Coordinates of C-alpha atoms in Angstrom, one line a residue:
X1 CA 0.4 -14.2 2.7
X2 CA -1.2 -12.2 5.6
X3 CA -4.5 -13.6 5.1
X4 CA -3.1 -17.6 5.2
X5 CA -1.7 -17.1 8.2
X6 CA -4.6 -15.1 9.7
X7 CA -6.6 -18.1 8.8
X8 CA -3.9 -20.4 10.8
X9 CA -4.1 -18.0 14.1
X10 CA -7.8 -17.6 14.4
X11 CA -7.4 -13.6 13.9
X12 CA -10.2 -11.8 11.7
X13 CA -9.0 -9.0 8.5
X14 CA -11.2 -6.2 7.2
X15 CA -10.9 -4.8 4.1
X16 CA -11.3 -1.7 3.3
X17 CA -10.3 0.6 0.4
X18 CA -9.6 -0.4 -3.5
X19 CA -11.9 1.1 -5.6
X20 CA -15.2 -1.8 -5.9
X21 CA -12.7 -4.7 -5.4
X22 CA -12.8 -5.3 -1.3
X23 CA -16.0 -7.4 -1.1
X24 CA -14.4 -9.7 -4.2
X25 CA -10.9 -9.7 -2.7
X26 CA -12.7 -10.9 0.6
X27 CA -14.1 -13.3 -0.8
X28 CA -11.4 -14.4 -3.2
X29 CA -9.6 -14.6 0.7
X30 CA -11.7 -16.7 1.9
X31 CA -12.2 -19.2 -1.4
X32 CA -8.5 -19.8 -0.7
X33 CA -8.5 -19.7 3.4
X34 CA -11.8 -21.3 4.4
X35 CA -11.1 -20.7 8.2
X36 CA -10.3 -16.8 7.3
X37 CA -12.7 -14.9 9.4
X38 CA -13.9 -11.5 7.5
X39 CA -14.8 -8.8 10.5
X40 CA -15.9 -6.9 7.0
X41 CA -15.1 -5.0 3.8
X42 CA -16.0 -1.9 3.0
X43 CA -14.8 0.8 0.2
X44 CA -13.7 3.3 2.6
X45 CA -13.2 7.0 2.0
X46 CA -9.5 7.9 3.2
X47 CA -10.8 11.2 5.2
X48 CA -12.7 9.3 7.8
X49 CA -12.6 6.4 9.8
X50 CA -16.2 4.6 9.3
X51 CA -17.9 3.3 12.6
X52 CA -18.0 0.4 10.6
X53 CA -14.2 -0.8 11.4
X54 CA -14.7 0.4 14.4
X55 CA -17.5 -1.7 15.2
X56 CA -16.8 -5.4 13.9
X57 CA -13.5 -5.7 15.6
X58 CA -11.0 -6.4 13.4
X59 CA -7.8 -8.4 14.7
X60 CA -5.8 -7.1 11.5
X61 CA -7.0 -4.2 8.5
X62 CA -5.7 -4.5 4.8
X63 CA -5.5 -0.9 3.8
X64 CA -5.7 -0.1 -0.2
X65 CA -6.3 3.6 -0.9
X66 CA -2.7 4.0 -2.2
X67 CA 0.8 5.2 -1.0
X68 CA 1.0 7.6 0.4
X69 CA -2.7 8.3 1.6
X70 CA -3.3 4.6 3.3
X71 CA 0.1 5.2 5.5
X72 CA -1.4 8.6 6.4
X73 CA -5.0 6.9 7.4
X74 CA -3.5 4.7 9.1
X75 CA -1.5 6.9 10.9
X76 CA -4.5 9.1 11.7
X77 CA -6.7 6.5 12.2
X78 CA -5.6 2.2 13.6
X79 CA -5.5 4.1 16.9
X80 CA -8.4 4.5 17.3
X81 CA -9.5 0.7 16.2
X82 CA -9.1 -0.6 19.8
X83 CA -9.1 -4.7 18.9
X84 CA -6.1 -3.4 16.3
X85 CA -3.3 -5.2 16.4
X86 CA -1.8 -5.3 13.0
X87 CA -2.9 -2.5 10.0
X88 CA -0.9 -3.2 6.6
X89 CA -1.3 -1.0 3.3
X90 CA -1.8 -2.8 0.4
X91 CA -2.1 -0.3 -2.4
X92 CA -3.3 -2.0 -5.7
X93 CA -3.4 -5.5 -4.1
X94 CA -6.8 -6.3 -3.6
X95 CA -7.3 -5.6 -7.7
X96 CA -5.1 -8.5 -7.9
X97 CA -6.7 -10.9 -5.2
X98 CA -10.6 -9.5 -7.1
X99 CA -9.2 -10.6 -10.1
X100 CA -9.9 -6.9 -12.1
X101 CA -5.8 -6.7 -12.5
X102 CA -3.9 -9.5 -13.7
X103 CA -0.4 -9.7 -12.4
X104 CA 3.2 -9.9 -14.5
X105 CA 4.2 -12.9 -15.9
X106 CA 6.0 -15.0 -13.2
X107 CA 10.2 -14.0 -14.7
X108 CA 9.0 -10.2 -14.8
X109 CA 8.5 -10.3 -10.8
X110 CA 11.5 -12.5 -10.8
X111 CA 13.8 -10.0 -12.3
X112 CA 12.1 -6.8 -10.0
X113 CA 10.1 -5.0 -13.6
X114 CA 6.6 -5.9 -12.2
X115 CA 6.2 -1.7 -12.2
X116 CA 7.1 -1.7 -15.7
X117 CA 4.0 -4.4 -16.7
X118 CA 1.9 -2.2 -14.9
X119 CA 3.0 0.6 -16.6
X120 CA 1.8 -0.9 -19.9
X121 CA -1.1 -2.2 -18.1
X122 CA -2.5 1.4 -17.7
X123 CA 0.3 4.0 -18.6
X124 CA -2.1 7.0 -17.6
X125 CA -2.5 6.2 -14.2
X126 CA 0.9 4.6 -13.3
X127 CA 3.5 7.0 -15.8
X128 CA 3.3 9.8 -13.2
X129 CA 3.9 8.4 -10.1
X130 CA 6.8 6.2 -11.9
X131 CA 8.5 8.3 -13.9
X132 CA 8.8 10.7 -10.1
X133 CA 10.3 8.1 -9.0
X134 CA 12.8 7.4 -11.3
X135 CA 13.9 10.8 -10.8
X136 CA 14.1 10.5 -6.9
X137 CA 16.4 7.1 -7.7
X138 CA 18.7 9.1 -9.9
X139 CA 19.2 11.9 -7.7
X140 CA 19.3 10.6 -5.1
X141 CA 22.0 8.5 -6.3
X142 CA 24.0 11.5 -8.6
X143 CA 24.1 13.0 -4.7
X144 CA 26.0 10.2 -3.2
X145 CA 22.8 9.4 -1.6
X146 CA 21.5 5.5 -1.0
X147 CA 17.8 4.9 -1.7
X148 CA 18.1 2.4 0.6
X149 CA 18.1 4.1 3.9
X150 CA 15.6 6.0 3.4
X151 CA 13.6 2.9 2.4
X152 CA 15.1 2.1 5.8
X153 CA 14.2 5.2 7.6
X154 CA 16.8 7.2 7.6
X155 CA 17.2 10.3 7.2
X156 CA 19.5 11.9 4.7
X157 CA 20.8 14.9 4.6
X158 CA 19.4 18.0 2.3
X159 CA 21.5 18.0 -0.8
X160 CA 22.2 22.2 -0.9
X161 CA 22.7 23.0 -4.2
X162 CA 18.9 23.1 -4.7
X163 CA 16.3 24.1 -2.7
X164 CA 14.4 21.0 -1.3
X165 CA 10.5 20.0 -0.4
X166 CA 10.5 17.6 1.6
X167 CA 7.4 14.4 1.8
X168 CA 7.6 12.7 5.4
X169 CA 5.8 10.0 6.2
X170 CA 5.1 8.1 9.6
X171 CA 5.3 4.5 10.1
X172 CA 5.3 2.9 13.4
X173 CA 8.2 4.8 14.7
X174 CA 10.3 5.5 12.2
X175 CA 10.5 8.8 10.0
X176 CA 10.6 7.6 6.4
X177 CA 11.0 11.5 4.9
X178 CA 12.1 12.0 0.9
X179 CA 13.8 14.9 -0.6
X180 CA 12.6 15.8 -3.8
X181 CA 13.8 18.6 -5.7

């Protein structure tokens, strides 16, 4: 866990994002890792860089705006925080840490079905995202493409039979291109 490593290495962590759970998530991590240095917490605005983030001089920034917003935010604003060594998009993790949302039972996590648990817990919020992901994976495999290659940052050529939309995600030095027909 990032917070455990940060506590051992005496690095400060800033909790950004979530919907009114960043502060509670930070408190829970502080209880779990008493030596953890909390640089700050902020619900934040995914469209702006708050000066509190910069002035707190965090070593590590945990961003919980949800994918892909958090990745775009990190790409745009992380270089403007001079002290920052590591920025991670954590999605809904603060909800789990704060106790707002229950995690799936261990057996579902073990067999890779935590997404199904989350779908049942938040059907309206999750259905569209999960449905789109399943369609992309099915189309990728049907076209002889590997979702693993796409996740590794390898841009695959488009399917010639249909026009496509491309979404580009920049993750450090790699560029992930998802083609959605």
